[in-house]
Amino acid sequence: MGEIEVWRIAVTPANSTAAESLAPRLLDAAEQRKAAAFRRPADQDLYRVAHVALRTLLADRLHRPAADLLFRQAACPGCGEPHGRPEVLCDEPLEFSLSHTTGLALIALAPVTVGLDVEQLAAFGAATATDIARQLHPAEQTELAAVAAELRPAATLRCWVRKEAYLKGTGMGLGAGAGADYVGLGPGYPPTPAGPPPGWTIQAVPVPEDYDAAIALRTDAPGPLDVTVRALTLG
């Protein structure tokens, strides 16, 4: 299939400083405006770190200057309008997905359609987990009901990152609602008779213990895929 990589970029002071220095040379005008539009400096740092890292990694894979890369939105599979998955304009089989949350950004690079999601566990308290669980597929709700109450927030988070990764991969997002597709809680949780989306593999991504993450790949390959996880330092 070719190499599948996930890069972890921590929003450290050093990475934030490097991204702020590199942004005027690497990011396009629209990206720079979006970074500046965030009110909180932490959100500005997160955006710059994530997007400088994305351009750096893609440029290295494509052997092109990072500032020269062009992007587009793929057609939405639901309506056909150009607001689906982001794509880099190139002639090579290279797909990417970017996700970030407080303090951490993840970037997946793959030769097939890919979706990626990372979330912070602190955002999934008991009340939030209960509210999110009500929105999920009935089979996923059944799985969560079988999990001990004290473990349910983490189980809900696992289901949610799998869901987001899959929906980012398809390009549909949450337009049809979180309950439209079944992705399940994955290994380690009680299964239900429902199966995962055909033609997709969804699996966990190793991240620090305060987070959870998942990657979804469009492939018929059986079993877990070999995903290389690396850390990236900017500058």
PDB file of C-alpha atoms in Angstrom:
ATOM      1  CA  MET A   1       0.000   0.000   0.000  1.00  0.00           C
ATOM      2  CA  GLY A   2       2.833   2.387   0.705  1.00  0.00           C
ATOM      3  CA  GLU A   3       3.862   4.177   3.866  1.00  0.00           C
ATOM      4  CA  ILE A   4       1.243   5.528   6.248  1.00  0.00           C
ATOM      5  CA  GLU A   5       2.567   8.142   8.661  1.00  0.00           C
ATOM      6  CA  VAL A   6       1.104  10.064  11.553  1.00  0.00           C
ATOM      7  CA  TRP A   7       3.126  12.998  12.825  1.00  0.00           C
ATOM      8  CA  ARG A   8       2.618  14.406  16.315  1.00  0.00           C
ATOM      9  CA  ILE A   9       3.441  18.079  16.859  1.00  0.00           C
ATOM     10  CA  ALA A  10       3.246  19.391  20.403  1.00  0.00           C
ATOM     11  CA  VAL A  11       2.413  23.071  20.843  1.00  0.00           C
ATOM     12  CA  THR A  12       5.479  23.811  22.942  1.00  0.00           C
ATOM     13  CA  PRO A  13       7.014  27.291  23.382  1.00  0.00           C
ATOM     14  CA  ALA A  14       9.822  26.277  21.010  1.00  0.00           C
ATOM     15  CA  ASN A  15       7.446  25.026  18.294  1.00  0.00           C
ATOM     16  CA  SER A  16       5.204  28.074  18.707  1.00  0.00           C
ATOM     17  CA  THR A  17       8.170  30.435  18.316  1.00  0.00           C
ATOM     18  CA  ALA A  18       9.417  28.559  15.270  1.00  0.00           C
ATOM     19  CA  ALA A  19       5.961  28.537  13.653  1.00  0.00           C
ATOM     20  CA  GLU A  20       5.504  32.255  14.253  1.00  0.00           C
ATOM     21  CA  SER A  21       8.842  32.893  12.551  1.00  0.00           C
ATOM     22  CA  LEU A  22       8.145  30.579   9.610  1.00  0.00           C
ATOM     23  CA  ALA A  23       4.497  31.504   9.028  1.00  0.00           C
ATOM     24  CA  PRO A  24       5.093  34.704   6.987  1.00  0.00           C
ATOM     25  CA  ARG A  25       7.242  32.705   4.541  1.00  0.00           C
ATOM     26  CA  LEU A  26       5.319  29.436   4.381  1.00  0.00           C
ATOM     27  CA  LEU A  27       1.614  30.174   4.886  1.00  0.00           C
ATOM     28  CA  ASP A  28      -0.482  31.806   2.162  1.00  0.00           C
ATOM     29  CA  ALA A  29      -2.406  35.023   2.730  1.00  0.00           C
ATOM     30  CA  ALA A  30      -5.655  33.247   3.638  1.00  0.00           C
ATOM     31  CA  GLU A  31      -3.905  31.059   6.219  1.00  0.00           C
ATOM     32  CA  GLN A  32      -2.173  34.047   7.767  1.00  0.00           C
ATOM     33  CA  ARG A  33      -5.470  35.939   8.006  1.00  0.00           C
ATOM     34  CA  LYS A  34      -7.135  32.960   9.648  1.00  0.00           C
ATOM     35  CA  ALA A  35      -4.340  32.638  12.202  1.00  0.00           C
ATOM     36  CA  ALA A  36      -4.563  36.342  13.036  1.00  0.00           C
ATOM     37  CA  ALA A  37      -8.355  36.158  13.404  1.00  0.00           C
ATOM     38  CA  PHE A  38      -8.169  33.964  16.504  1.00  0.00           C
ATOM     39  CA  ARG A  39      -8.616  36.079  19.643  1.00  0.00           C
ATOM     40  CA  ARG A  40      -6.663  33.855  22.015  1.00  0.00           C
ATOM     41  CA  PRO A  41      -2.876  33.715  21.499  1.00  0.00           C
ATOM     42  CA  ALA A  42      -2.987  29.977  22.311  1.00  0.00           C
ATOM     43  CA  ASP A  43      -5.386  29.404  19.398  1.00  0.00           C
ATOM     44  CA  GLN A  44      -3.152  31.432  17.090  1.00  0.00           C
ATOM     45  CA  ASP A  45      -0.171  29.324  18.160  1.00  0.00           C
ATOM     46  CA  LEU A  46      -2.065  26.079  17.610  1.00  0.00           C
ATOM     47  CA  TYR A  47      -3.189  27.076  14.118  1.00  0.00           C
ATOM     48  CA  ARG A  48       0.269  28.255  13.039  1.00  0.00           C
ATOM     49  CA  VAL A  49       2.050  25.212  14.457  1.00  0.00           C
ATOM     50  CA  ALA A  50      -0.396  22.828  12.747  1.00  0.00           C
ATOM     51  CA  HIS A  51      -0.347  24.505   9.337  1.00  0.00           C
ATOM     52  CA  VAL A  52       3.366  25.242   9.216  1.00  0.00           C
ATOM     53  CA  ALA A  53       3.933  21.587  10.100  1.00  0.00           C
ATOM     54  CA  LEU A  54       1.503  20.447   7.387  1.00  0.00           C
ATOM     55  CA  ARG A  55       3.230  22.460   4.679  1.00  0.00           C
ATOM     56  CA  THR A  56       6.650  21.320   5.902  1.00  0.00           C
ATOM     57  CA  LEU A  57       5.732  17.625   5.778  1.00  0.00           C
ATOM     58  CA  LEU A  58       3.981  17.823   2.413  1.00  0.00           C
ATOM     59  CA  ALA A  59       6.858  19.786   0.906  1.00  0.00           C
ATOM     60  CA  ASP A  60       9.311  17.145   2.087  1.00  0.00           C
ATOM     61  CA  ARG A  61       7.219  14.332   0.551  1.00  0.00           C
ATOM     62  CA  LEU A  62       6.627  16.167  -2.730  1.00  0.00           C
ATOM     63  CA  HIS A  63      10.094  17.739  -3.026  1.00  0.00           C
ATOM     64  CA  ARG A  64       8.588  21.168  -3.558  1.00  0.00           C
ATOM     65  CA  PRO A  65       8.873  24.481  -1.686  1.00  0.00           C
ATOM     66  CA  ALA A  66       6.358  24.597   1.148  1.00  0.00           C
ATOM     67  CA  ALA A  67       5.166  28.082   0.202  1.00  0.00           C
ATOM     68  CA  ASP A  68       4.333  26.926  -3.350  1.00  0.00           C
ATOM     69  CA  LEU A  69       1.874  24.208  -2.323  1.00  0.00           C
ATOM     70  CA  LEU A  70      -1.726  24.737  -3.397  1.00  0.00           C
ATOM     71  CA  PHE A  71      -4.804  23.198  -1.808  1.00  0.00           C
ATOM     72  CA  ARG A  72      -8.419  22.630  -2.792  1.00  0.00           C
ATOM     73  CA  GLN A  73     -11.576  21.189  -1.273  1.00  0.00           C
ATOM     74  CA  ALA A  74     -12.749  17.927  -2.820  1.00  0.00           C
ATOM     75  CA  ALA A  75     -16.346  17.541  -3.934  1.00  0.00           C
ATOM     76  CA  CYS A  76     -18.725  16.745  -1.089  1.00  0.00           C
ATOM     77  CA  PRO A  77     -19.990  13.163  -1.537  1.00  0.00           C
ATOM     78  CA  GLY A  78     -23.431  14.311  -0.429  1.00  0.00           C
ATOM     79  CA  CYS A  79     -24.094  17.341  -2.635  1.00  0.00           C
ATOM     80  CA  GLY A  80     -21.140  17.533  -5.016  1.00  0.00           C
ATOM     81  CA  GLU A  81     -20.173  21.046  -3.954  1.00  0.00           C
ATOM     82  CA  PRO A  82     -16.454  21.785  -3.304  1.00  0.00           C
ATOM     83  CA  HIS A  83     -16.486  21.629   0.490  1.00  0.00           C
ATOM     84  CA  GLY A  84     -15.314  18.062   1.060  1.00  0.00           C
ATOM     85  CA  ARG A  85     -11.897  16.823   2.165  1.00  0.00           C
ATOM     86  CA  PRO A  86      -8.933  19.174   1.744  1.00  0.00           C
ATOM     87  CA  GLU A  87      -6.453  18.009  -0.881  1.00  0.00           C
ATOM     88  CA  VAL A  88      -3.007  19.151  -1.956  1.00  0.00           C
ATOM     89  CA  LEU A  89      -2.636  19.697  -5.710  1.00  0.00           C
ATOM     90  CA  CYS A  90      -0.066  17.175  -6.911  1.00  0.00           C
ATOM     91  CA  ASP A  91       0.377  14.310  -9.360  1.00  0.00           C
ATOM     92  CA  GLU A  92       1.363  11.777  -6.717  1.00  0.00           C
ATOM     93  CA  PRO A  93      -0.880   9.438  -4.666  1.00  0.00           C
ATOM     94  CA  LEU A  94      -0.589  11.498  -1.500  1.00  0.00           C
ATOM     95  CA  GLU A  95      -3.505  12.200   0.822  1.00  0.00           C
ATOM     96  CA  PHE A  96      -3.419  13.985   4.166  1.00  0.00           C
ATOM     97  CA  SER A  97      -5.576  14.739   7.163  1.00  0.00           C
ATOM     98  CA  LEU A  98      -4.947  17.312   9.878  1.00  0.00           C
ATOM     99  CA  SER A  99      -6.486  17.429  13.339  1.00  0.00           C
ATOM    100  CA  HIS A 100      -5.635  19.464  16.396  1.00  0.00           C
ATOM    101  CA  THR A 101      -6.830  20.132  19.894  1.00  0.00           C
ATOM    102  CA  THR A 102      -5.463  22.008  22.888  1.00  0.00           C
ATOM    103  CA  GLY A 103      -1.709  21.526  22.963  1.00  0.00           C
ATOM    104  CA  LEU A 104      -1.373  18.933  20.199  1.00  0.00           C
ATOM    105  CA  ALA A 105      -1.648  18.609  16.409  1.00  0.00           C
ATOM    106  CA  LEU A 106      -1.650  15.388  14.377  1.00  0.00           C
ATOM    107  CA  ILE A 107      -1.035  15.052  10.646  1.00  0.00           C
ATOM    108  CA  ALA A 108      -1.596  11.849   8.659  1.00  0.00           C
ATOM    109  CA  LEU A 109       0.031  11.204   5.278  1.00  0.00           C
ATOM    110  CA  ALA A 110      -1.082   8.206   3.235  1.00  0.00           C
ATOM    111  CA  PRO A 111      -1.330   6.912  -0.347  1.00  0.00           C
ATOM    112  CA  VAL A 112      -5.100   6.366   0.120  1.00  0.00           C
ATOM    113  CA  THR A 113      -7.982   8.494   1.361  1.00  0.00           C
ATOM    114  CA  VAL A 114      -7.436   9.189   5.043  1.00  0.00           C
ATOM    115  CA  GLY A 115      -9.193  10.864   7.957  1.00  0.00           C
ATOM    116  CA  LEU A 116      -7.716  11.658  11.356  1.00  0.00           C
ATOM    117  CA  ASP A 117      -9.019  12.999  14.656  1.00  0.00           C
ATOM    118  CA  VAL A 118      -7.492  13.843  18.022  1.00  0.00           C
ATOM    119  CA  GLU A 119      -9.337  15.083  21.105  1.00  0.00           C
ATOM    120  CA  GLN A 120      -8.399  15.943  24.678  1.00  0.00           C
ATOM    121  CA  LEU A 121      -9.813  13.670  27.372  1.00  0.00           C
ATOM    122  CA  ALA A 122     -10.510  16.635  29.676  1.00  0.00           C
ATOM    123  CA  ALA A 123     -13.258  17.782  27.296  1.00  0.00           C
ATOM    124  CA  PHE A 124     -15.170  14.500  27.776  1.00  0.00           C
ATOM    125  CA  GLY A 125     -16.482  14.632  31.319  1.00  0.00           C
ATOM    126  CA  ALA A 126     -19.455  12.541  32.427  1.00  0.00           C
ATOM    127  CA  ALA A 127     -22.099  15.103  31.413  1.00  0.00           C
ATOM    128  CA  THR A 128     -20.498  15.772  28.021  1.00  0.00           C
ATOM    129  CA  ALA A 129     -20.059  12.059  27.359  1.00  0.00           C
ATOM    130  CA  THR A 130     -23.713  11.384  28.166  1.00  0.00           C
ATOM    131  CA  ASP A 131     -24.862  14.134  25.811  1.00  0.00           C
ATOM    132  CA  ILE A 132     -22.628  12.914  22.994  1.00  0.00           C
ATOM    133  CA  ALA A 133     -23.652   9.284  23.501  1.00  0.00           C
ATOM    134  CA  ARG A 134     -27.292  10.188  22.852  1.00  0.00           C
ATOM    135  CA  GLN A 135     -26.309  11.427  19.386  1.00  0.00           C
ATOM    136  CA  LEU A 136     -24.494   8.259  18.316  1.00  0.00           C
ATOM    137  CA  HIS A 137     -25.612   5.263  16.265  1.00  0.00           C
ATOM    138  CA  PRO A 138     -27.997   2.958  18.217  1.00  0.00           C
ATOM    139  CA  ALA A 139     -25.459   0.112  18.126  1.00  0.00           C
ATOM    140  CA  GLU A 140     -22.792   2.418  19.540  1.00  0.00           C
ATOM    141  CA  GLN A 141     -25.151   3.469  22.305  1.00  0.00           C
ATOM    142  CA  THR A 142     -25.624  -0.223  23.112  1.00  0.00           C
ATOM    143  CA  GLU A 143     -21.864  -0.721  23.288  1.00  0.00           C
ATOM    144  CA  LEU A 144     -21.447   2.264  25.606  1.00  0.00           C
ATOM    145  CA  ALA A 145     -24.244   1.084  27.894  1.00  0.00           C
ATOM    146  CA  ALA A 146     -22.251  -2.106  28.488  1.00  0.00           C
ATOM    147  CA  VAL A 147     -19.194  -0.158  29.691  1.00  0.00           C
ATOM    148  CA  ALA A 148     -18.755   0.567  33.410  1.00  0.00           C
ATOM    149  CA  ALA A 149     -19.944   4.073  34.287  1.00  0.00           C
ATOM    150  CA  GLU A 150     -16.516   5.258  35.417  1.00  0.00           C
ATOM    151  CA  LEU A 151     -14.992   4.169  32.087  1.00  0.00           C
ATOM    152  CA  ARG A 152     -17.757   5.537  29.899  1.00  0.00           C
ATOM    153  CA  PRO A 153     -16.279   9.023  29.245  1.00  0.00           C
ATOM    154  CA  ALA A 154     -13.076   7.475  27.857  1.00  0.00           C
ATOM    155  CA  ALA A 155     -15.103   4.949  25.834  1.00  0.00           C
ATOM    156  CA  THR A 156     -17.269   7.744  24.429  1.00  0.00           C
ATOM    157  CA  LEU A 157     -14.151   9.670  23.479  1.00  0.00           C
ATOM    158  CA  ARG A 158     -12.771   6.597  21.706  1.00  0.00           C
ATOM    159  CA  CYS A 159     -15.991   6.223  19.717  1.00  0.00           C
ATOM    160  CA  TRP A 160     -16.028   9.936  18.904  1.00  0.00           C
ATOM    161  CA  VAL A 161     -12.482  10.106  17.519  1.00  0.00           C
ATOM    162  CA  ARG A 162     -13.202   7.029  15.403  1.00  0.00           C
ATOM    163  CA  LYS A 163     -16.389   8.673  14.145  1.00  0.00           C
ATOM    164  CA  GLU A 164     -14.713  11.988  13.347  1.00  0.00           C
ATOM    165  CA  ALA A 165     -11.793  10.288  11.605  1.00  0.00           C
ATOM    166  CA  TYR A 166     -14.148   8.280   9.395  1.00  0.00           C
ATOM    167  CA  LEU A 167     -16.390  11.238   8.548  1.00  0.00           C
ATOM    168  CA  LYS A 168     -13.370  13.414   7.758  1.00  0.00           C
ATOM    169  CA  GLY A 169     -12.124  10.647   5.498  1.00  0.00           C
ATOM    170  CA  THR A 170     -15.395  10.420   3.608  1.00  0.00           C
ATOM    171  CA  GLY A 171     -15.640  14.208   3.400  1.00  0.00           C
ATOM    172  CA  MET A 172     -19.196  14.193   4.740  1.00  0.00           C
ATOM    173  CA  GLY A 173     -18.401  15.589   8.164  1.00  0.00           C
ATOM    174  CA  LEU A 174     -21.287  15.700  10.617  1.00  0.00           C
ATOM    175  CA  GLY A 175     -23.794  16.967   8.059  1.00  0.00           C
ATOM    176  CA  ALA A 176     -25.854  13.771   8.290  1.00  0.00           C
ATOM    177  CA  GLY A 177     -25.550  13.603  12.066  1.00  0.00           C
ATOM    178  CA  ALA A 178     -23.311  11.543  14.347  1.00  0.00           C
ATOM    179  CA  GLY A 179     -25.800   8.678  14.404  1.00  0.00           C
ATOM    180  CA  ALA A 180     -25.963   8.008  10.674  1.00  0.00           C
ATOM    181  CA  ASP A 181     -22.922   5.692  10.472  1.00  0.00           C
ATOM    182  CA  TYR A 182     -21.655   2.971  12.781  1.00  0.00           C
ATOM    183  CA  VAL A 183     -17.942   2.865  13.592  1.00  0.00           C
ATOM    184  CA  GLY A 184     -18.041   1.269  17.041  1.00  0.00           C
ATOM    185  CA  LEU A 185     -15.738   1.596  20.034  1.00  0.00           C
ATOM    186  CA  GLY A 186     -13.052  -0.590  18.555  1.00  0.00           C
ATOM    187  CA  PRO A 187     -10.838  -3.242  20.180  1.00  0.00           C
ATOM    188  CA  GLY A 188     -11.045  -3.564  23.939  1.00  0.00           C
ATOM    189  CA  TYR A 189     -14.755  -2.800  24.224  1.00  0.00           C
ATOM    190  CA  PRO A 190     -17.852  -5.035  24.001  1.00  0.00           C
ATOM    191  CA  PRO A 191     -18.739  -5.501  20.314  1.00  0.00           C
ATOM    192  CA  THR A 192     -22.175  -5.528  18.743  1.00  0.00           C
ATOM    193  CA  PRO A 193     -23.355  -7.422  15.647  1.00  0.00           C
ATOM    194  CA  ALA A 194     -23.025  -4.243  13.568  1.00  0.00           C
ATOM    195  CA  GLY A 195     -19.989  -4.092  11.287  1.00  0.00           C
ATOM    196  CA  PRO A 196     -17.684  -1.181  10.478  1.00  0.00           C
ATOM    197  CA  PRO A 197     -18.175   0.821   7.266  1.00  0.00           C
ATOM    198  CA  PRO A 198     -17.264  -1.425   4.317  1.00  0.00           C
ATOM    199  CA  GLY A 199     -14.034  -0.526   2.584  1.00  0.00           C
ATOM    200  CA  TRP A 200     -12.595   1.304   5.597  1.00  0.00           C
ATOM    201  CA  THR A 201     -10.110   0.472   8.323  1.00  0.00           C
ATOM    202  CA  ILE A 202     -10.325   2.483  11.558  1.00  0.00           C
ATOM    203  CA  GLN A 203      -7.751   2.123  14.289  1.00  0.00           C
ATOM    204  CA  ALA A 204      -6.307   3.949  17.286  1.00  0.00           C
ATOM    205  CA  VAL A 205      -3.268   6.237  17.095  1.00  0.00           C
ATOM    206  CA  PRO A 206      -0.825   6.315  20.039  1.00  0.00           C
ATOM    207  CA  VAL A 207      -0.940   9.734  21.714  1.00  0.00           C
ATOM    208  CA  PRO A 208      -0.129  11.083  25.210  1.00  0.00           C
ATOM    209  CA  GLU A 209      -2.447   9.773  27.938  1.00  0.00           C
ATOM    210  CA  ASP A 210      -4.426  13.018  28.159  1.00  0.00           C
ATOM    211  CA  TYR A 211      -5.643  12.519  24.563  1.00  0.00           C
ATOM    212  CA  ASP A 212      -7.208   9.951  22.276  1.00  0.00           C
ATOM    213  CA  ALA A 213      -6.914   9.721  18.502  1.00  0.00           C
ATOM    214  CA  ALA A 214      -7.936   7.543  15.566  1.00  0.00           C
ATOM    215  CA  ILE A 215      -7.133   7.184  11.890  1.00  0.00           C
ATOM    216  CA  ALA A 216      -9.503   5.988   9.158  1.00  0.00           C
ATOM    217  CA  LEU A 217      -8.237   4.730   5.792  1.00  0.00           C
ATOM    218  CA  ARG A 218     -10.159   3.755   2.692  1.00  0.00           C
ATOM    219  CA  THR A 219      -8.854   0.269   2.035  1.00  0.00           C
ATOM    220  CA  ASP A 220      -9.991  -3.344   1.829  1.00  0.00           C
ATOM    221  CA  ALA A 221      -6.752  -4.571   3.429  1.00  0.00           C
ATOM    222  CA  PRO A 222      -7.560  -7.041   6.228  1.00  0.00           C
ATOM    223  CA  GLY A 223      -6.562  -6.455   9.831  1.00  0.00           C
ATOM    224  CA  PRO A 224      -4.750  -3.514  11.432  1.00  0.00           C
ATOM    225  CA  LEU A 225      -2.529  -1.487   9.139  1.00  0.00           C
ATOM    226  CA  ASP A 226       1.087  -0.584   9.841  1.00  0.00           C
ATOM    227  CA  VAL A 227       1.038   3.110  10.789  1.00  0.00           C
ATOM    228  CA  THR A 228       4.315   4.823  11.640  1.00  0.00           C
ATOM    229  CA  VAL A 229       3.958   7.489  14.334  1.00  0.00           C
ATOM    230  CA  ARG A 230       6.681  10.129  14.636  1.00  0.00           C
ATOM    231  CA  ALA A 231       7.176  13.392  16.520  1.00  0.00           C
ATOM    232  CA  LEU A 232       7.991  16.568  14.607  1.00  0.00           C
ATOM    233  CA  THR A 233       9.931  19.551  15.929  1.00  0.00           C
ATOM    234  CA  LEU A 234       9.706  22.773  13.946  1.00  0.00           C
ATOM    235  CA  GLY A 235      12.610  25.074  13.212  1.00  0.00           C
TER     236      GLY A 235
END
